[in-house]
DNA sequence: GCTTGACCTGTGAGCGGCTCATAGGTTTAA
DNA sequence: TTAAACCTATGAGCCGCTCACAGGTCAAGC
């Protein structure tokens, strides 16, 4: 049983371009159909792709996933690395979340403070008085 | 008074590579020193760069900032556009925040559930049993 | 004047994870 | 059998830097 790009994509519910992307960067390694040069995927590729999806949903990067897959194929346990990566990712994401929440506050405050301000034509002094006034009150 | 890249960078407290980047994409448009081909910035470029920093801190993309600057230079008021963009960005960021908070929960739940699981050597059935087990309990 | 070294320069390429554009091949229906 | 619909692989583009690189500039020391 061999699958074309669109078949594997449909099977795993990802866009075909994602299958192509993973193939291009070596996360999937299909053979080629000698007749037309198309990629040929096996059922094992769908298990691999499902693993990639799961790992991605846990915040692993594609490069990290490739590393996990490589170690695993070499018979080494990727588990310690996996624990380490996710611990760090949790920290990083906490920082990222804080930054985005601050951004959200800045944007909301700005929009609110602009509520009663007129639209101004630009002049030599100001480019956009709304933006330039933000956060100064 | 003319500034080199590093001078403008220091004046506005941004990395020199950021000045170069903005120059490359046309957000800053310095002349060239005919002697050595270096970029020459005026004091007006520092006002422009400060505006870019402020707009960026409010979530505007560099392309949007360029658009604002262009409209403003043409004498049109960018204010309506500015209000529109930030309203949309607030919505987008809300969605983004929710997704990141969900990711954070998934990661924390996974790490907690792995607490009592052993590191497993890979076999034909599993690539990494930690990842594969996540979210199934 | 000369050299050494630190520091600076512009430019090309790379990052991540897709996504789109393109030119061409395959399949399906009439 | 021809037309249209759909699929293919591949190159380039997205964003906002950041790094690598080869070469230029400049001040200190002899």
Short mmCIF file of C-alpha atoms (C1' of nucleotides) in Angstrom, two decimals, chain D residues 7-27:
data_model
loop_
_atom_site.label_atom_id
_atom_site.label_comp_id
_atom_site.label_asym_id
_atom_site.label_seq_id
_atom_site.Cartn_x
_atom_site.Cartn_y
_atom_site.Cartn_z
"C1'" DC D 7 -2.56 16.77 -8.82
"C1'" DT D 8 2.75 17.03 -8.81
"C1'" DA D 9 7.71 18.88 -7.39
"C1'" DT D 10 10.22 22.75 -6.83
"C1'" DG D 11 11.57 27.68 -6.15
"C1'" DA D 12 10.62 31.58 -3.86
"C1'" DG D 13 8.37 34.43 -0.33
"C1'" DC D 14 6.76 35.53 4.35
"C1'" DC D 15 8.60 38.30 9.08
"C1'" DG D 16 12.04 40.58 11.78
"C1'" DC D 17 15.87 40.08 12.76
"C1'" DT D 18 20.70 37.78 13.43
"C1'" DC D 19 24.96 35.90 12.04
"C1'" DA D 20 28.92 35.18 8.86
"C1'" DC D 21 32.09 37.23 6.00
"C1'" DA D 22 35.45 39.91 3.64
"C1'" DG D 23 37.06 44.10 3.68
"C1'" DG D 24 37.49 49.23 5.34
"C1'" DT D 25 38.54 52.79 9.09
"C1'" DC D 26 40.67 54.58 12.97
"C1'" DA D 27 43.40 55.26 17.25
#
